[in-house]
mmCIF file of C-alpha atoms in Angstrom:
data_model
loop_
_atom_site.group_PDB
_atom_site.id
_atom_site.type_symbol
_atom_site.label_atom_id
_atom_site.label_comp_id
_atom_site.label_asym_id
_atom_site.label_seq_id
_atom_site.Cartn_x
_atom_site.Cartn_y
_atom_site.Cartn_z
ATOM 1 C CA UNK A 1 -230.182 -96.656 50.547
ATOM 2 C CA UNK A 2 -233.043 -99.006 51.345
ATOM 3 C CA UNK A 3 -233.392 -100.120 54.949
ATOM 4 C CA UNK A 4 -233.217 -103.851 55.545
ATOM 5 C CA UNK A 5 -236.494 -105.405 56.711
ATOM 6 C CA UNK A 6 -236.126 -107.245 60.012
ATOM 7 C CA UNK A 7 -239.638 -108.645 60.305
ATOM 8 C CA UNK A 8 -243.333 -107.968 60.633
ATOM 9 C CA UNK A 9 -246.122 -108.930 63.024
ATOM 10 C CA UNK A 10 -249.342 -109.219 61.056
ATOM 11 C CA UNK A 11 -252.623 -108.808 62.891
ATOM 12 C CA UNK A 12 -255.242 -111.532 62.373
ATOM 13 C CA UNK A 13 -258.472 -110.754 60.550
ATOM 14 C CA UNK A 14 -260.645 -108.925 63.023
ATOM 15 C CA UNK A 15 -263.905 -110.381 64.380
ATOM 16 C CA UNK A 16 -265.122 -106.868 65.149
ATOM 17 C CA UNK A 17 -267.615 -104.919 63.106
ATOM 18 C CA UNK A 18 -266.407 -102.876 60.160
ATOM 19 C CA UNK A 19 -267.616 -99.494 61.403
ATOM 20 C CA UNK A 20 -264.116 -98.297 62.252
ATOM 21 C CA UNK A 21 -260.788 -98.909 60.602
ATOM 22 C CA UNK A 22 -257.894 -100.936 61.928
ATOM 23 C CA UNK A 23 -255.674 -97.901 62.517
ATOM 24 C CA UNK A 24 -252.574 -98.710 64.543
ATOM 25 C CA UNK A 25 -251.912 -95.408 66.298
ATOM 26 C CA UNK A 26 -249.256 -96.608 68.689
ATOM 27 C CA UNK A 27 -246.251 -98.943 69.047
ATOM 28 C CA UNK A 28 -243.944 -99.112 72.070
ATOM 29 C CA UNK A 29 -240.899 -100.889 73.499
ATOM 30 C CA UNK A 30 -240.408 -101.491 77.220
ATOM 31 C CA UNK A 31 -237.571 -99.379 78.717
ATOM 32 C CA UNK A 32 -235.543 -102.517 79.446
ATOM 33 C CA UNK A 33 -236.184 -103.930 75.968
ATOM 34 C CA UNK A 34 -238.057 -106.962 77.296
ATOM 35 C CA UNK A 35 -241.403 -106.353 75.593
ATOM 36 C CA UNK A 36 -242.929 -104.854 72.472
ATOM 37 C CA UNK A 37 -246.581 -103.730 72.375
ATOM 38 C CA UNK A 38 -248.835 -102.419 69.644
ATOM 39 C CA UNK A 39 -252.524 -101.699 69.126
ATOM 40 C CA UNK A 40 -254.116 -104.080 66.643
ATOM 41 C CA UNK A 41 -256.916 -101.667 65.851
ATOM 42 C CA UNK A 42 -260.221 -101.649 67.705
ATOM 43 C CA UNK A 43 -259.807 -102.627 71.383
ATOM 44 C CA UNK A 44 -256.927 -105.095 71.268
ATOM 45 C CA UNK A 45 -253.337 -104.569 72.421
ATOM 46 C CA UNK A 46 -250.753 -107.286 71.836
ATOM 47 C CA UNK A 47 -247.777 -107.662 74.202
ATOM 48 C CA UNK A 48 -244.921 -109.891 73.025
ATOM 49 C CA UNK A 49 -241.462 -110.671 74.461
ATOM 50 C CA UNK A 50 -239.117 -108.787 72.150
ATOM 51 C CA UNK A 51 -236.080 -111.100 72.233
ATOM 52 C CA UNK A 52 -238.235 -114.102 71.334
ATOM 53 C CA UNK A 53 -239.803 -112.034 68.574
ATOM 54 C CA UNK A 54 -236.389 -111.331 67.066
ATOM 55 C CA UNK A 55 -235.469 -115.018 67.316
ATOM 56 C CA UNK A 56 -238.667 -115.938 65.459
ATOM 57 C CA UNK A 57 -237.784 -113.498 62.681
ATOM 58 C CA UNK A 58 -234.391 -115.176 62.332
ATOM 59 C CA UNK A 59 -235.817 -118.716 62.479
ATOM 60 C CA UNK A 60 -238.957 -118.331 60.406
ATOM 61 C CA UNK A 61 -238.225 -115.425 58.076
ATOM 62 C CA UNK A 62 -239.604 -111.929 58.352
ATOM 63 C CA UNK A 63 -243.328 -112.695 58.122
ATOM 64 C CA UNK A 64 -244.996 -113.594 61.354
ATOM 65 C CA UNK A 65 -248.750 -113.702 61.927
ATOM 66 C CA UNK A 66 -249.278 -112.277 65.388
ATOM 67 C CA UNK A 67 -251.699 -114.944 66.582
ATOM 68 C CA UNK A 68 -249.419 -117.784 65.590
ATOM 69 C CA UNK A 69 -246.600 -116.537 67.831
ATOM 70 C CA UNK A 70 -248.400 -118.083 70.769
ATOM 71 C CA UNK A 71 -247.579 -121.550 69.495
ATOM 72 C CA UNK A 72 -243.867 -120.750 69.747
ATOM 73 C CA UNK A 73 -243.774 -118.641 72.924
ATOM 74 C CA UNK A 74 -244.140 -120.069 76.432
ATOM 75 C CA UNK A 75 -247.424 -119.204 78.070
ATOM 76 C CA UNK A 76 -247.441 -118.104 81.682
ATOM 77 C CA UNK A 77 -248.589 -120.723 84.177
ATOM 78 C CA UNK A 78 -251.277 -119.551 86.566
ATOM 79 C CA UNK A 79 -249.548 -121.105 89.565
ATOM 80 C CA UNK A 80 -246.121 -119.567 89.062
ATOM 81 C CA UNK A 81 -245.215 -115.921 88.522
ATOM 82 C CA UNK A 82 -242.394 -116.451 86.032
ATOM 83 C CA UNK A 83 -241.334 -112.844 85.831
ATOM 84 C CA UNK A 84 -237.952 -113.904 84.534
ATOM 85 C CA UNK A 85 -239.635 -115.614 81.571
ATOM 86 C CA UNK A 86 -241.577 -113.010 79.589
ATOM 87 C CA UNK A 87 -244.897 -114.230 78.233
ATOM 88 C CA UNK A 88 -247.145 -112.786 75.590
ATOM 89 C CA UNK A 89 -250.524 -111.298 76.385
ATOM 90 C CA UNK A 90 -253.526 -110.207 74.372
ATOM 91 C CA UNK A 91 -255.303 -107.379 76.204
ATOM 92 C CA UNK A 92 -258.871 -106.314 75.460
ATOM 93 C CA UNK A 93 -259.068 -102.694 76.630
ATOM 94 C CA UNK A 94 -262.841 -102.386 76.168
ATOM 95 C CA UNK A 95 -262.640 -99.441 73.771
ATOM 96 C CA UNK A 96 -260.577 -98.267 70.797
ATOM 97 C CA UNK A 97 -256.910 -97.841 71.813
ATOM 98 C CA UNK A 98 -255.208 -94.598 70.756
ATOM 99 C CA UNK A 99 -252.042 -94.595 72.839
ATOM 100 C CA UNK A 100 -249.615 -96.859 74.709
ATOM 101 C CA UNK A 101 -246.696 -96.306 77.056
ATOM 102 C CA UNK A 102 -244.496 -98.560 79.144
ATOM 103 C CA UNK A 103 -243.551 -97.409 82.632
ATOM 104 C CA UNK A 104 -240.830 -98.934 84.769
ATOM 105 C CA UNK A 105 -240.014 -98.387 88.422
ATOM 106 C CA UNK A 106 -236.355 -98.810 87.482
ATOM 107 C CA UNK A 107 -234.875 -95.657 85.913
ATOM 108 C CA UNK A 108 -233.959 -95.967 82.258
ATOM 109 C CA UNK A 109 -230.381 -96.915 81.551
ATOM 110 C CA UNK A 110 -227.596 -94.502 82.476
ATOM 111 C CA UNK A 111 -227.278 -93.037 79.012
ATOM 112 C CA UNK A 112 -230.867 -91.790 79.133
ATOM 113 C CA UNK A 113 -231.178 -90.629 82.738
ATOM 114 C CA UNK A 114 -229.096 -88.236 84.810
ATOM 115 C CA UNK A 115 -230.759 -88.509 88.213
ATOM 116 C CA UNK A 116 -230.410 -92.226 88.763
ATOM 117 C CA UNK A 117 -229.119 -91.826 92.305
ATOM 118 C CA UNK A 118 -231.921 -89.422 93.229
ATOM 119 C CA UNK A 119 -235.583 -90.067 92.893
ATOM 120 C CA UNK A 120 -238.415 -89.966 95.329
ATOM 121 C CA UNK A 121 -239.453 -93.590 95.529
ATOM 122 C CA UNK A 122 -237.904 -96.910 96.349
ATOM 123 C CA UNK A 123 -239.881 -99.496 94.459
ATOM 124 C CA UNK A 124 -239.739 -103.158 93.495
ATOM 125 C CA UNK A 125 -237.051 -103.827 90.912
ATOM 126 C CA UNK A 126 -239.459 -105.793 88.720
ATOM 127 C CA UNK A 127 -242.365 -103.372 88.313
ATOM 128 C CA UNK A 128 -243.264 -102.912 84.650
ATOM 129 C CA UNK A 129 -246.555 -101.307 83.645
ATOM 130 C CA UNK A 130 -248.386 -100.670 80.381
ATOM 131 C CA UNK A 131 -250.673 -97.650 80.129
ATOM 132 C CA UNK A 132 -253.355 -97.619 77.417
ATOM 133 C CA UNK A 133 -255.231 -94.457 76.393
ATOM 134 C CA UNK A 134 -258.744 -95.079 75.108
ATOM 135 C CA UNK A 135 -261.374 -93.515 72.885
ATOM 136 C CA UNK A 136 -263.705 -92.825 75.833
ATOM 137 C CA UNK A 137 -261.104 -90.769 77.735
ATOM 138 C CA UNK A 138 -260.117 -93.527 80.143
ATOM 139 C CA UNK A 139 -256.577 -94.675 80.842
ATOM 140 C CA UNK A 140 -256.129 -98.309 81.850
ATOM 141 C CA UNK A 141 -252.940 -99.459 83.576
ATOM 142 C CA UNK A 142 -251.898 -103.110 83.155
ATOM 143 C CA UNK A 143 -249.278 -105.322 84.774
ATOM 144 C CA UNK A 144 -247.046 -106.370 81.879
ATOM 145 C CA UNK A 145 -245.953 -109.627 83.506
ATOM 146 C CA UNK A 146 -249.456 -110.929 84.208
ATOM 147 C CA UNK A 147 -251.641 -108.979 81.763
ATOM 148 C CA UNK A 148 -253.941 -107.998 84.647
ATOM 149 C CA UNK A 149 -255.714 -104.634 84.935
ATOM 150 C CA UNK A 150 -254.358 -102.583 87.865
ATOM 151 C CA UNK A 151 -255.886 -99.101 87.564
ATOM 152 C CA UNK A 152 -258.639 -97.333 85.641
ATOM 153 C CA UNK A 153 -258.063 -93.553 85.420
ATOM 154 C CA UNK A 154 -261.150 -91.564 84.473
ATOM 155 C CA UNK A 155 -260.660 -87.776 84.354
ATOM 156 C CA UNK A 156 -260.332 -87.001 80.647
ATOM 157 C CA UNK A 157 -263.545 -86.246 78.773
ATOM 158 C CA UNK A 158 -262.220 -87.017 75.264
ATOM 159 C CA UNK A 159 -259.863 -89.376 73.412
ATOM 160 C CA UNK A 160 -256.503 -89.929 75.164
ATOM 161 C CA UNK A 161 -254.237 -89.362 72.199
ATOM 162 C CA UNK A 162 -250.808 -89.888 73.779
ATOM 163 C CA UNK A 163 -249.124 -91.110 76.968
ATOM 164 C CA UNK A 164 -245.586 -90.775 78.318
ATOM 165 C CA UNK A 165 -243.898 -91.931 81.518
ATOM 166 C CA UNK A 166 -241.136 -89.980 83.259
ATOM 167 C CA UNK A 167 -237.850 -91.815 82.527
ATOM 168 C CA UNK A 168 -236.630 -91.473 86.149
ATOM 169 C CA UNK A 169 -238.523 -94.520 87.458
ATOM 170 C CA UNK A 170 -240.965 -92.426 89.506
ATOM 171 C CA UNK A 171 -243.965 -93.857 87.609
ATOM 172 C CA UNK A 172 -245.256 -90.354 86.887
ATOM 173 C CA UNK A 173 -247.512 -90.567 83.816
ATOM 174 C CA UNK A 174 -248.594 -87.682 81.571
ATOM 175 C CA UNK A 175 -251.589 -88.012 79.245
ATOM 176 C CA UNK A 176 -252.491 -85.797 76.269
ATOM 177 C CA UNK A 177 -256.121 -85.594 75.205
ATOM 178 C CA UNK A 178 -258.537 -84.130 72.723
ATOM 179 C CA UNK A 179 -260.162 -82.371 75.681
ATOM 180 C CA UNK A 180 -257.307 -79.790 75.246
ATOM 181 C CA UNK A 181 -255.542 -80.729 78.491
ATOM 182 C CA UNK A 182 -252.529 -82.667 79.708
ATOM 183 C CA UNK A 183 -252.913 -84.508 83.007
ATOM 184 C CA UNK A 184 -250.179 -85.666 85.366
ATOM 185 C CA UNK A 185 -250.768 -88.920 87.301
ATOM 186 C CA UNK A 186 -248.807 -90.545 90.116
ATOM 187 C CA UNK A 187 -249.143 -94.301 89.677
ATOM 188 C CA UNK A 188 -247.286 -94.964 92.931
ATOM 189 C CA UNK A 189 -250.122 -93.117 94.671
ATOM 190 C CA UNK A 190 -252.838 -95.376 93.236
ATOM 191 C CA UNK A 191 -253.062 -93.280 90.074
ATOM 192 C CA UNK A 192 -253.804 -90.012 91.849
ATOM 193 C CA UNK A 193 -254.121 -87.129 89.362
ATOM 194 C CA UNK A 194 -251.621 -84.505 90.522
ATOM 195 C CA UNK A 195 -252.049 -81.689 88.015
ATOM 196 C CA UNK A 196 -253.902 -80.488 84.916
ATOM 197 C CA UNK A 197 -251.763 -78.561 82.412
ATOM 198 C CA UNK A 198 -253.841 -76.064 80.435
ATOM 199 C CA UNK A 199 -252.618 -73.895 77.578
ATOM 200 C CA UNK A 200 -253.564 -75.695 74.382
ATOM 201 C CA UNK A 201 -256.522 -74.090 72.631
ATOM 202 C CA UNK A 202 -257.319 -77.254 70.693
ATOM 203 C CA UNK A 203 -256.713 -81.016 70.645
ATOM 204 C CA UNK A 204 -253.406 -82.193 72.150
ATOM 205 C CA UNK A 205 -251.779 -84.812 69.920
ATOM 206 C CA UNK A 206 -248.574 -85.763 71.678
ATOM 207 C CA UNK A 207 -246.255 -85.327 74.653
ATOM 208 C CA UNK A 208 -242.698 -86.349 75.560
ATOM 209 C CA UNK A 209 -240.448 -86.088 78.620
ATOM 210 C CA UNK A 210 -236.857 -84.877 78.503
ATOM 211 C CA UNK A 211 -234.403 -87.628 79.571
ATOM 212 C CA UNK A 212 -233.937 -86.089 83.037
ATOM 213 C CA UNK A 213 -237.745 -85.809 83.484
ATOM 214 C CA UNK A 214 -237.537 -82.055 84.194
ATOM 215 C CA UNK A 215 -239.183 -80.809 80.967
ATOM 216 C CA UNK A 216 -242.313 -81.962 79.151
ATOM 217 C CA UNK A 217 -242.958 -81.117 75.513
ATOM 218 C CA UNK A 218 -246.515 -81.149 74.176
ATOM 219 C CA UNK A 219 -247.864 -80.592 70.667
ATOM 220 C CA UNK A 220 -251.337 -80.401 69.185
ATOM 221 C CA UNK A 221 -253.745 -78.880 66.696
ATOM 222 C CA UNK A 222 -251.846 -75.601 66.495
ATOM 223 C CA UNK A 223 -248.517 -74.435 65.091
ATOM 224 C CA UNK A 224 -246.874 -74.004 68.505
ATOM 225 C CA UNK A 225 -244.721 -76.430 70.483
ATOM 226 C CA UNK A 226 -245.246 -76.144 74.268
ATOM 227 C CA UNK A 227 -242.498 -76.717 76.852
ATOM 228 C CA UNK A 228 -243.452 -77.261 80.514
ATOM 229 C CA UNK A 229 -241.401 -77.164 83.718
ATOM 230 C CA UNK A 230 -242.347 -80.416 85.463
ATOM 231 C CA UNK A 231 -241.084 -79.279 88.877
ATOM 232 C CA UNK A 232 -243.358 -76.217 88.943
ATOM 233 C CA UNK A 233 -245.991 -77.450 86.436
ATOM 234 C CA UNK A 234 -245.694 -74.146 84.578
ATOM 235 C CA UNK A 235 -245.149 -73.316 80.918
ATOM 236 C CA UNK A 236 -241.528 -72.445 80.087
ATOM 237 C CA UNK A 237 -242.035 -71.220 76.521
ATOM 238 C CA UNK A 238 -243.746 -71.838 73.202
ATOM 239 C CA UNK A 239 -241.610 -72.674 70.175
ATOM 240 C CA UNK A 240 -242.932 -70.982 67.032
ATOM 241 C CA UNK A 241 -241.948 -71.982 63.508
ATOM 242 C CA UNK A 242 -244.250 -74.669 62.107
ATOM 243 C CA UNK A 243 -246.939 -73.691 59.582
ATOM 244 C CA UNK A 244 -249.540 -76.351 60.431
ATOM 245 C CA UNK A 245 -250.608 -78.695 63.242
ATOM 246 C CA UNK A 246 -247.675 -80.282 65.112
ATOM 247 C CA UNK A 247 -248.413 -83.967 65.650
ATOM 248 C CA UNK A 248 -245.366 -85.597 67.272
ATOM 249 C CA UNK A 249 -242.330 -84.713 69.379
ATOM 250 C CA UNK A 250 -239.346 -86.417 71.003
ATOM 251 C CA UNK A 251 -236.195 -85.338 72.849
ATOM 252 C CA UNK A 252 -232.703 -86.545 71.973
ATOM 253 C CA UNK A 253 -231.062 -88.941 74.482
ATOM 254 C CA UNK A 254 -228.925 -86.111 75.924
ATOM 255 C CA UNK A 255 -231.906 -83.737 76.191
ATOM 256 C CA UNK A 256 -230.121 -81.081 74.123
ATOM 257 C CA UNK A 257 -232.323 -81.431 71.035
ATOM 258 C CA UNK A 258 -236.041 -81.732 70.353
ATOM 259 C CA UNK A 259 -237.540 -83.157 67.146
ATOM 260 C CA UNK A 260 -241.080 -82.142 66.124
ATOM 261 C CA UNK A 261 -243.163 -83.379 63.178
ATOM 262 C CA UNK A 262 -245.918 -81.372 61.513
ATOM 263 C CA UNK A 263 -248.533 -81.537 58.808
ATOM 264 C CA UNK A 264 -246.549 -78.716 57.157
ATOM 265 C CA UNK A 265 -244.411 -81.539 55.623
ATOM 266 C CA UNK A 266 -241.419 -80.778 57.859
ATOM 267 C CA UNK A 267 -239.538 -82.167 60.831
ATOM 268 C CA UNK A 268 -237.720 -79.498 62.843
ATOM 269 C CA UNK A 269 -234.817 -80.137 65.204
ATOM 270 C CA UNK A 270 -234.771 -77.471 67.936
ATOM 271 C CA UNK A 271 -232.505 -76.389 70.715
ATOM 272 C CA UNK A 272 -235.380 -76.321 73.232
ATOM 273 C CA UNK A 273 -233.313 -74.432 75.816
ATOM 274 C CA UNK A 274 -233.045 -71.319 73.651
ATOM 275 C CA UNK A 275 -235.969 -71.899 71.252
ATOM 276 C CA UNK A 276 -233.937 -71.994 68.020
ATOM 277 C CA UNK A 277 -234.464 -74.278 64.990
ATOM 278 C CA UNK A 278 -231.154 -76.016 64.252
ATOM 279 C CA UNK A 279 -232.204 -78.299 61.385
ATOM 280 C CA UNK A 280 -235.112 -78.756 59.005
ATOM 281 C CA UNK A 281 -235.969 -82.034 57.287
ATOM 282 C CA UNK A 282 -238.366 -81.497 54.384
ATOM 283 C CA UNK A 283 -240.641 -84.186 52.923
ATOM 284 C CA UNK A 284 -241.863 -82.180 49.909
ATOM 285 C CA UNK A 285 -239.600 -80.604 47.266
ATOM 286 C CA UNK A 286 -239.641 -77.775 46.664
ATOM 287 C CA UNK A 287 -240.942 -77.085 50.187
ATOM 288 C CA UNK A 288 -244.410 -75.525 50.299
ATOM 289 C CA UNK A 289 -244.669 -71.817 51.062
ATOM 290 C CA UNK A 290 -246.331 -70.979 54.407
ATOM 291 C CA UNK A 291 -249.608 -70.284 52.600
ATOM 292 C CA UNK A 292 -249.740 -73.819 51.119
ATOM 293 C CA UNK A 293 -248.067 -75.731 53.956
ATOM 294 C CA UNK A 294 -251.402 -75.952 55.742
ATOM 295 C CA UNK A 295 -253.205 -77.553 52.817
ATOM 296 C CA UNK A 296 -253.970 -81.223 52.284
ATOM 297 C CA UNK A 297 -251.144 -83.049 50.549
ATOM 298 C CA UNK A 298 -249.577 -86.497 50.506
ATOM 299 C CA UNK A 299 -246.563 -85.454 52.578
ATOM 300 C CA UNK A 300 -248.118 -84.902 56.007
ATOM 301 C CA UNK A 301 -245.583 -86.143 58.570
ATOM 302 C CA UNK A 302 -247.271 -88.463 61.057
ATOM 303 C CA UNK A 303 -244.554 -89.505 63.482
ATOM 304 C CA UNK A 304 -240.972 -88.810 64.516
ATOM 305 C CA UNK A 305 -238.557 -90.739 66.729
ATOM 306 C CA UNK A 306 -235.034 -90.051 68.004
ATOM 307 C CA UNK A 307 -232.508 -92.887 67.946
ATOM 308 C CA UNK A 308 -230.626 -93.685 71.116
ATOM 309 C CA UNK A 309 -227.324 -92.864 69.448
ATOM 310 C CA UNK A 310 -228.508 -89.245 69.340
ATOM 311 C CA UNK A 311 -227.390 -89.119 65.718
ATOM 312 C CA UNK A 312 -230.411 -90.391 63.777
ATOM 313 C CA UNK A 313 -234.078 -89.434 63.500
ATOM 314 C CA UNK A 314 -236.826 -91.493 61.877
ATOM 315 C CA UNK A 315 -239.882 -89.902 60.301
ATOM 316 C CA UNK A 316 -243.013 -91.404 58.803
ATOM 317 C CA UNK A 317 -245.112 -89.524 56.233
ATOM 318 C CA UNK A 318 -248.240 -89.975 54.124
ATOM 319 C CA UNK A 319 -246.154 -90.436 50.951
ATOM 320 C CA UNK A 320 -245.755 -94.135 51.936
ATOM 321 C CA UNK A 321 -242.166 -93.752 53.085
ATOM 322 C CA UNK A 322 -240.198 -94.179 56.298
ATOM 323 C CA UNK A 323 -237.077 -92.020 56.323
ATOM 324 C CA UNK A 324 -233.922 -92.165 58.456
ATOM 325 C CA UNK A 325 -232.068 -88.861 58.814
ATOM 326 C CA UNK A 326 -228.741 -87.867 60.352
ATOM 327 C CA UNK A 327 -229.034 -84.751 62.501
ATOM 328 C CA UNK A 328 -226.257 -83.095 60.465
ATOM 329 C CA UNK A 329 -227.310 -84.057 56.913
ATOM 330 C CA UNK A 330 -230.022 -82.554 54.717
ATOM 331 C CA UNK A 331 -231.169 -85.727 52.947
ATOM 332 C CA UNK A 332 -232.245 -89.131 54.313
ATOM 333 C CA UNK A 333 -229.511 -91.726 54.750
ATOM 334 C CA UNK A 334 -231.985 -94.628 54.391
ATOM 335 C CA UNK A 335 -235.606 -95.083 53.344
ATOM 336 C CA UNK A 336 -238.210 -97.853 53.498
ATOM 337 C CA UNK A 337 -241.726 -98.225 51.994
ATOM 338 C CA UNK A 338 -244.811 -98.264 54.234
ATOM 339 C CA UNK A 339 -248.448 -97.634 53.289
ATOM 340 C CA UNK A 340 -250.809 -95.967 55.778
ATOM 341 C CA UNK A 341 -248.181 -95.771 58.521
ATOM 342 C CA UNK A 342 -249.185 -93.728 61.573
ATOM 343 C CA UNK A 343 -246.533 -94.255 64.263
ATOM 344 C CA UNK A 344 -242.905 -95.272 64.682
ATOM 345 C CA UNK A 345 -240.406 -95.764 67.491
ATOM 346 C CA UNK A 346 -236.854 -97.042 67.925
ATOM 347 C CA UNK A 347 -236.154 -100.160 69.972
ATOM 348 C CA UNK A 348 -234.514 -99.674 73.362
ATOM 349 C CA UNK A 349 -231.045 -100.438 72.001
ATOM 350 C CA UNK A 350 -231.694 -98.391 68.857
ATOM 351 C CA UNK A 351 -230.990 -101.255 66.446
ATOM 352 C CA UNK A 352 -234.551 -101.604 65.097
ATOM 353 C CA UNK A 353 -237.296 -99.174 64.095
ATOM 354 C CA UNK A 354 -240.885 -100.345 64.606
ATOM 355 C CA UNK A 355 -243.798 -98.775 62.720
ATOM 356 C CA UNK A 356 -247.532 -99.411 62.920
ATOM 357 C CA UNK A 357 -249.886 -99.790 59.981
ATOM 358 C CA UNK A 358 -253.460 -101.165 59.763
ATOM 359 C CA UNK A 359 -253.199 -103.191 62.975
ATOM 360 C CA UNK A 360 -249.834 -104.739 62.123
ATOM 361 C CA UNK A 361 -246.252 -103.845 63.079
ATOM 362 C CA UNK A 362 -243.225 -103.680 60.768
ATOM 363 C CA UNK A 363 -239.529 -103.593 61.668
ATOM 364 C CA UNK A 364 -236.381 -102.332 59.922
ATOM 365 C CA UNK A 365 -232.696 -102.341 60.767
ATOM 366 C CA UNK A 366 -231.552 -98.812 61.576
ATOM 367 C CA UNK A 367 -228.480 -97.031 60.191
ATOM 368 C CA UNK A 368 -225.386 -97.973 62.181
ATOM 369 C CA UNK A 369 -222.605 -95.400 62.107
ATOM 370 C CA UNK A 370 -219.709 -94.722 64.418
ATOM 371 C CA UNK A 371 -220.294 -91.401 66.143
ATOM 372 C CA UNK A 372 -217.665 -88.712 65.785
ATOM 373 C CA UNK A 373 -215.574 -87.645 68.757
ATOM 374 C CA UNK A 374 -217.424 -84.322 68.665
ATOM 375 C CA UNK A 375 -220.810 -86.035 68.909
ATOM 376 C CA UNK A 376 -219.683 -88.253 71.801
ATOM 377 C CA UNK A 377 -218.311 -85.211 73.675
ATOM 378 C CA UNK A 378 -221.525 -83.273 73.053
ATOM 379 C CA UNK A 379 -223.675 -86.142 74.262
ATOM 380 C CA UNK A 380 -221.597 -86.498 77.437
ATOM 381 C CA UNK A 381 -221.669 -82.806 78.396
ATOM 382 C CA UNK A 382 -225.243 -82.104 77.270
ATOM 383 C CA UNK A 383 -226.667 -84.828 79.503
ATOM 384 C CA UNK A 384 -225.848 -82.618 82.473
ATOM 385 C CA UNK A 385 -225.847 -79.072 81.037
ATOM 386 C CA UNK A 386 -228.321 -76.977 79.044
ATOM 387 C CA UNK A 387 -227.104 -74.666 76.261
ATOM 388 C CA UNK A 388 -226.776 -71.576 78.463
ATOM 389 C CA UNK A 389 -224.462 -73.331 80.948
ATOM 390 C CA UNK A 390 -222.256 -74.749 78.195
ATOM 391 C CA UNK A 391 -221.849 -71.271 76.713
ATOM 392 C CA UNK A 392 -220.789 -69.893 80.109
ATOM 393 C CA UNK A 393 -218.112 -72.502 80.772
ATOM 394 C CA UNK A 394 -214.644 -70.954 81.421
ATOM 395 C CA UNK A 395 -213.097 -72.652 78.400
ATOM 396 C CA UNK A 396 -211.886 -71.399 74.999
ATOM 397 C CA UNK A 397 -214.643 -70.284 72.611
ATOM 398 C CA UNK A 398 -213.597 -72.902 70.055
ATOM 399 C CA UNK A 399 -214.207 -75.653 72.619
ATOM 400 C CA UNK A 400 -217.616 -74.142 73.451
ATOM 401 C CA UNK A 401 -218.479 -74.268 69.732
ATOM 402 C CA UNK A 402 -217.265 -77.861 69.619
ATOM 403 C CA UNK A 403 -219.655 -78.797 72.445
ATOM 404 C CA UNK A 404 -222.705 -76.952 71.056
ATOM 405 C CA UNK A 405 -225.107 -78.169 68.397
ATOM 406 C CA UNK A 406 -224.703 -75.560 65.673
ATOM 407 C CA UNK A 407 -227.153 -74.191 63.134
#
């Protein structure tokens, strides 16, 4: 089935020189769904209020030139901080933007976060930040409501390829860089760098927090997937199974599953707690043997994203297709065409998938299916228990099987 197009935000023709392309490496939704941000190529990041964006798609059709939105969106007055009225911003980051992440001082909604009643900081209920990772190794932190620069973090020595905030509202930021390190920053402590995580032998491409913020996954220019304990800042284990560089990763909303995308043309769904591959989604048929999986082909998977229903995964590959998969089915349930796509992410409510391509952003309606009773039970129990604890519950073995994601 073809996915229904919701809309697109087309970047204006760039005034910059033509020495570098207009690659859009990153798209992001705010945790509360209020904003959408994407890199327009070069140095520019566009921040737009998401609900007004959707209204424009409905009113004016799917096409929407990004610069013309300003004529239909209220601009922020300098003399009044209208935080309740989101306003768009165009941010010049001063260097090529490789990564974006929203960070909120309010923990993500209950379904994503276990430790809502416990976290270290009490913070203003309206703090929303945007972190941008740049070509020169700097990370700039912006106030989403005003578009003002707040912090300039300068410890990386190479491109900052990915950024992720802890979902617990602590404003802990992790950055992944081509300098082969991950760095942990505390934005409530004026951006103090707390820890350097070393273990990758090559470029680090991506990182993702588990929903309870206790585990960090990182992937890079190697076949291994790294899992880190974020209380002790130590490596838990490496997941082995891919045959080429692993470029993207994301946890399921209950933290029980981990999706990873690789240049070996595959997306794997793991049980990260025991290091087992539960599902494989192939983008090349027949699948390449290990010897050929590392070669150049038109099926390199670029990005993967987990839907908030815990049932669907989106992947984006070099064969000009976006695919939507169910975690329990071998073939895609929906597809959509996209040339030169590099990144994708689900909206906060899971109803829309956004993907970036050549400085523009494109949106599709996501598959909507009623979850089975088994899936709802699994999601409920797995939010608070890893695999080992579920298997040790004093309940009948059939019920344990019912609550476990099976191979």
